[in-house]
């Protein structure tokens, strides 16, 4: 049971790290005068807190936590930076966040569904918190895209 929990937590941790880096990239892509820059920083910090909790839970099972994001996340950030050359940086940043949050939410839902019988209550609670954060991040990006 513990190995499946460690694997699931580490898989999601990679994507959470990508999400945090995505918020940091969005902040970097934004002009200093862009009012959402501080919001991107705040959300990156919140993701770091979730990452820390996921890593701690893996340690509590005796596992080695993930510390790097995935290749897909790095490719997505590179594409987002390239696409920002061709359109408004703030719009590109919000679009990238929207896509990333949607991916994160789908991944977590998949892990909850596939690992349902093996998840400990603590892991399920942590996954549900991360899912709620991803869904809220997606709603935030969608709202902001309409105003930029």
PDB file of C-alpha atoms in Angstrom:
ATOM      1  CA  UNK A   1       0.000   0.000   0.000  1.00  0.00           C
ATOM      2  CA  UNK A   2       2.703   2.486   0.896  1.00  0.00           C
ATOM      3  CA  UNK A   3       4.587   2.128  -2.422  1.00  0.00           C
ATOM      4  CA  UNK A   4       1.501   3.081  -4.430  1.00  0.00           C
ATOM      5  CA  UNK A   5       0.999   6.113  -2.192  1.00  0.00           C
ATOM      6  CA  UNK A   6       4.637   7.160  -2.623  1.00  0.00           C
ATOM      7  CA  UNK A   7       4.415   6.747  -6.403  1.00  0.00           C
ATOM      8  CA  UNK A   8       1.216   8.768  -6.617  1.00  0.00           C
ATOM      9  CA  UNK A   9       2.530  11.508  -4.346  1.00  0.00           C
ATOM     10  CA  UNK A  10       5.790  11.755  -6.293  1.00  0.00           C
ATOM     11  CA  UNK A  11       4.004  11.854  -9.661  1.00  0.00           C
ATOM     12  CA  UNK A  12       1.806  14.715  -8.486  1.00  0.00           C
ATOM     13  CA  UNK A  13       4.769  16.438  -6.808  1.00  0.00           C
ATOM     14  CA  UNK A  14       6.519  16.672 -10.190  1.00  0.00           C
ATOM     15  CA  UNK A  15       3.505  18.436 -11.654  1.00  0.00           C
ATOM     16  CA  UNK A  16       3.156  20.696  -8.611  1.00  0.00           C
ATOM     17  CA  UNK A  17       6.789  21.711  -9.096  1.00  0.00           C
ATOM     18  CA  UNK A  18       6.016  22.439 -12.748  1.00  0.00           C
ATOM     19  CA  UNK A  19       3.010  24.485 -11.632  1.00  0.00           C
ATOM     20  CA  UNK A  20       5.121  26.527  -9.215  1.00  0.00           C
ATOM     21  CA  UNK A  21       7.695  27.122 -11.937  1.00  0.00           C
ATOM     22  CA  UNK A  22       4.853  28.084 -14.267  1.00  0.00           C
ATOM     23  CA  UNK A  23       3.720  30.804 -11.871  1.00  0.00           C
ATOM     24  CA  UNK A  24       7.314  31.984 -11.540  1.00  0.00           C
ATOM     25  CA  UNK A  25       7.656  32.066 -15.335  1.00  0.00           C
ATOM     26  CA  UNK A  26       4.384  33.995 -15.612  1.00  0.00           C
ATOM     27  CA  UNK A  27       5.775  36.500 -13.135  1.00  0.00           C
ATOM     28  CA  UNK A  28       8.975  36.796 -15.168  1.00  0.00           C
ATOM     29  CA  UNK A  29       7.007  37.191 -18.414  1.00  0.00           C
ATOM     30  CA  UNK A  30       4.915  39.988 -16.941  1.00  0.00           C
ATOM     31  CA  UNK A  31       5.874  43.604 -17.156  1.00  0.00           C
ATOM     32  CA  UNK A  32       6.752  45.279 -13.828  1.00  0.00           C
ATOM     33  CA  UNK A  33       3.577  47.330 -14.072  1.00  0.00           C
ATOM     34  CA  UNK A  34       1.335  44.261 -14.529  1.00  0.00           C
ATOM     35  CA  UNK A  35      -0.907  44.197 -11.433  1.00  0.00           C
ATOM     36  CA  UNK A  36      -1.117  40.396 -11.306  1.00  0.00           C
ATOM     37  CA  UNK A  37       2.615  39.951 -10.862  1.00  0.00           C
ATOM     38  CA  UNK A  38       2.308  39.821  -7.066  1.00  0.00           C
ATOM     39  CA  UNK A  39      -0.582  37.352  -7.419  1.00  0.00           C
ATOM     40  CA  UNK A  40       1.644  35.066  -9.502  1.00  0.00           C
ATOM     41  CA  UNK A  41       4.291  35.229  -6.750  1.00  0.00           C
ATOM     42  CA  UNK A  42       1.711  34.455  -4.064  1.00  0.00           C
ATOM     43  CA  UNK A  43       0.412  31.453  -5.983  1.00  0.00           C
ATOM     44  CA  UNK A  44       3.965  30.167  -6.561  1.00  0.00           C
ATOM     45  CA  UNK A  45       4.518  30.390  -2.805  1.00  0.00           C
ATOM     46  CA  UNK A  46       1.289  28.489  -2.109  1.00  0.00           C
ATOM     47  CA  UNK A  47       2.381  25.774  -4.543  1.00  0.00           C
ATOM     48  CA  UNK A  48       5.692  25.517  -2.716  1.00  0.00           C
ATOM     49  CA  UNK A  49       3.792  24.902   0.509  1.00  0.00           C
ATOM     50  CA  UNK A  50       1.840  22.067  -1.151  1.00  0.00           C
ATOM     51  CA  UNK A  51       5.074  20.647  -2.566  1.00  0.00           C
ATOM     52  CA  UNK A  52       6.581  20.664   0.920  1.00  0.00           C
ATOM     53  CA  UNK A  53       3.559  18.807   2.302  1.00  0.00           C
ATOM     54  CA  UNK A  54       3.680  16.206  -0.476  1.00  0.00           C
ATOM     55  CA  UNK A  55       7.408  15.696   0.073  1.00  0.00           C
ATOM     56  CA  UNK A  56       6.925  15.369   3.830  1.00  0.00           C
ATOM     57  CA  UNK A  57       4.191  12.786   3.336  1.00  0.00           C
ATOM     58  CA  UNK A  58       6.503  10.748   1.082  1.00  0.00           C
ATOM     59  CA  UNK A  59       9.202  10.904   3.777  1.00  0.00           C
ATOM     60  CA  UNK A  60       6.685   9.738   6.377  1.00  0.00           C
ATOM     61  CA  UNK A  61       6.216   6.575   4.289  1.00  0.00           C
ATOM     62  CA  UNK A  62       9.988   6.093   4.177  1.00  0.00           C
ATOM     63  CA  UNK A  63      10.284   7.198   0.559  1.00  0.00           C
ATOM     64  CA  UNK A  64      12.510   9.653  -1.279  1.00  0.00           C
ATOM     65  CA  UNK A  65      10.476  12.672  -2.447  1.00  0.00           C
ATOM     66  CA  UNK A  66      10.661  14.173  -5.918  1.00  0.00           C
ATOM     67  CA  UNK A  67      12.536  17.449  -6.143  1.00  0.00           C
ATOM     68  CA  UNK A  68      12.344  18.168  -9.893  1.00  0.00           C
ATOM     69  CA  UNK A  69       9.486  18.825 -12.259  1.00  0.00           C
ATOM     70  CA  UNK A  70       8.736  16.776 -15.324  1.00  0.00           C
ATOM     71  CA  UNK A  71       9.916  17.105 -18.905  1.00  0.00           C
ATOM     72  CA  UNK A  72       6.413  18.009 -20.104  1.00  0.00           C
ATOM     73  CA  UNK A  73       6.292  20.984 -17.738  1.00  0.00           C
ATOM     74  CA  UNK A  74       9.648  22.278 -18.928  1.00  0.00           C
ATOM     75  CA  UNK A  75       8.537  21.957 -22.548  1.00  0.00           C
ATOM     76  CA  UNK A  76       5.282  23.783 -21.792  1.00  0.00           C
ATOM     77  CA  UNK A  77       7.133  26.683 -20.139  1.00  0.00           C
ATOM     78  CA  UNK A  78       9.532  26.943 -23.086  1.00  0.00           C
ATOM     79  CA  UNK A  79       6.615  26.996 -25.527  1.00  0.00           C
ATOM     80  CA  UNK A  80       4.852  29.636 -23.428  1.00  0.00           C
ATOM     81  CA  UNK A  81       7.933  31.842 -23.447  1.00  0.00           C
ATOM     82  CA  UNK A  82       8.269  31.443 -27.203  1.00  0.00           C
ATOM     83  CA  UNK A  83       4.598  32.188 -27.799  1.00  0.00           C
ATOM     84  CA  UNK A  84       4.875  35.333 -25.688  1.00  0.00           C
ATOM     85  CA  UNK A  85       7.167  36.768 -28.360  1.00  0.00           C
ATOM     86  CA  UNK A  86       4.198  36.809 -30.709  1.00  0.00           C
ATOM     87  CA  UNK A  87       1.486  38.190 -28.441  1.00  0.00           C
ATOM     88  CA  UNK A  88       0.844  40.142 -25.294  1.00  0.00           C
ATOM     89  CA  UNK A  89       2.973  38.767 -22.410  1.00  0.00           C
ATOM     90  CA  UNK A  90       0.236  38.976 -19.779  1.00  0.00           C
ATOM     91  CA  UNK A  91      -2.242  37.159 -21.994  1.00  0.00           C
ATOM     92  CA  UNK A  92       0.369  34.481 -22.766  1.00  0.00           C
ATOM     93  CA  UNK A  93       1.190  34.083 -19.076  1.00  0.00           C
ATOM     94  CA  UNK A  94      -2.466  33.640 -18.122  1.00  0.00           C
ATOM     95  CA  UNK A  95      -3.072  31.224 -20.982  1.00  0.00           C
ATOM     96  CA  UNK A  96      -0.096  29.119 -19.901  1.00  0.00           C
ATOM     97  CA  UNK A  97      -1.331  29.095 -16.306  1.00  0.00           C
ATOM     98  CA  UNK A  98      -4.821  28.086 -17.417  1.00  0.00           C
ATOM     99  CA  UNK A  99      -3.416  25.180 -19.454  1.00  0.00           C
ATOM    100  CA  UNK A 100      -1.083  24.093 -16.658  1.00  0.00           C
ATOM    101  CA  UNK A 101      -3.768  24.178 -13.978  1.00  0.00           C
ATOM    102  CA  UNK A 102      -6.121  22.182 -16.174  1.00  0.00           C
ATOM    103  CA  UNK A 103      -3.407  19.567 -16.713  1.00  0.00           C
ATOM    104  CA  UNK A 104      -2.644  19.428 -12.981  1.00  0.00           C
ATOM    105  CA  UNK A 105      -6.315  18.977 -12.090  1.00  0.00           C
ATOM    106  CA  UNK A 106      -6.739  16.201 -14.660  1.00  0.00           C
ATOM    107  CA  UNK A 107      -3.632  14.413 -13.413  1.00  0.00           C
ATOM    108  CA  UNK A 108      -4.778  14.545  -9.786  1.00  0.00           C
ATOM    109  CA  UNK A 109      -8.281  13.351 -10.664  1.00  0.00           C
ATOM    110  CA  UNK A 110      -6.723  10.446 -12.576  1.00  0.00           C
ATOM    111  CA  UNK A 111      -4.490   9.522  -9.616  1.00  0.00           C
ATOM    112  CA  UNK A 112      -7.439   9.641  -7.204  1.00  0.00           C
ATOM    113  CA  UNK A 113      -9.543   7.469  -9.498  1.00  0.00           C
ATOM    114  CA  UNK A 114      -6.857   4.901 -10.341  1.00  0.00           C
ATOM    115  CA  UNK A 115      -5.411   4.671  -6.832  1.00  0.00           C
ATOM    116  CA  UNK A 116      -8.716   4.834  -5.037  1.00  0.00           C
ATOM    117  CA  UNK A 117      -8.453   1.556  -3.148  1.00  0.00           C
ATOM    118  CA  UNK A 118      -4.777   2.035  -2.210  1.00  0.00           C
ATOM    119  CA  UNK A 119      -4.805   5.649  -0.994  1.00  0.00           C
ATOM    120  CA  UNK A 120      -4.452   6.305   2.705  1.00  0.00           C
ATOM    121  CA  UNK A 121      -6.838   8.908   4.139  1.00  0.00           C
ATOM    122  CA  UNK A 122      -3.925  11.360   4.542  1.00  0.00           C
ATOM    123  CA  UNK A 123      -2.880  10.973   0.907  1.00  0.00           C
ATOM    124  CA  UNK A 124      -6.464  11.307  -0.313  1.00  0.00           C
ATOM    125  CA  UNK A 125      -6.879  14.497   1.729  1.00  0.00           C
ATOM    126  CA  UNK A 126      -3.640  15.937   0.359  1.00  0.00           C
ATOM    127  CA  UNK A 127      -4.619  15.084  -3.223  1.00  0.00           C
ATOM    128  CA  UNK A 128      -8.028  16.695  -2.732  1.00  0.00           C
ATOM    129  CA  UNK A 129      -6.388  19.887  -1.419  1.00  0.00           C
ATOM    130  CA  UNK A 130      -4.076  19.996  -4.426  1.00  0.00           C
ATOM    131  CA  UNK A 131      -7.037  19.365  -6.745  1.00  0.00           C
ATOM    132  CA  UNK A 132      -8.981  22.240  -5.177  1.00  0.00           C
ATOM    133  CA  UNK A 133      -5.939  24.528  -5.593  1.00  0.00           C
ATOM    134  CA  UNK A 134      -5.558  23.546  -9.255  1.00  0.00           C
ATOM    135  CA  UNK A 135      -9.254  24.125  -9.978  1.00  0.00           C
ATOM    136  CA  UNK A 136      -9.134  27.498  -8.235  1.00  0.00           C
ATOM    137  CA  UNK A 137      -6.000  28.411 -10.211  1.00  0.00           C
ATOM    138  CA  UNK A 138      -7.731  27.498 -13.453  1.00  0.00           C
ATOM    139  CA  UNK A 139     -10.770  29.643 -12.574  1.00  0.00           C
ATOM    140  CA  UNK A 140      -8.433  32.529 -11.644  1.00  0.00           C
ATOM    141  CA  UNK A 141      -6.597  32.334 -14.980  1.00  0.00           C
ATOM    142  CA  UNK A 142      -9.837  32.151 -16.960  1.00  0.00           C
ATOM    143  CA  UNK A 143     -11.277  35.189 -15.145  1.00  0.00           C
ATOM    144  CA  UNK A 144      -8.108  37.199 -15.666  1.00  0.00           C
ATOM    145  CA  UNK A 145      -7.767  36.247 -19.346  1.00  0.00           C
ATOM    146  CA  UNK A 146     -11.124  37.939 -19.947  1.00  0.00           C
ATOM    147  CA  UNK A 147      -9.809  41.199 -18.454  1.00  0.00           C
ATOM    148  CA  UNK A 148      -6.388  41.436 -20.107  1.00  0.00           C
TER     149      UNK A 148
END
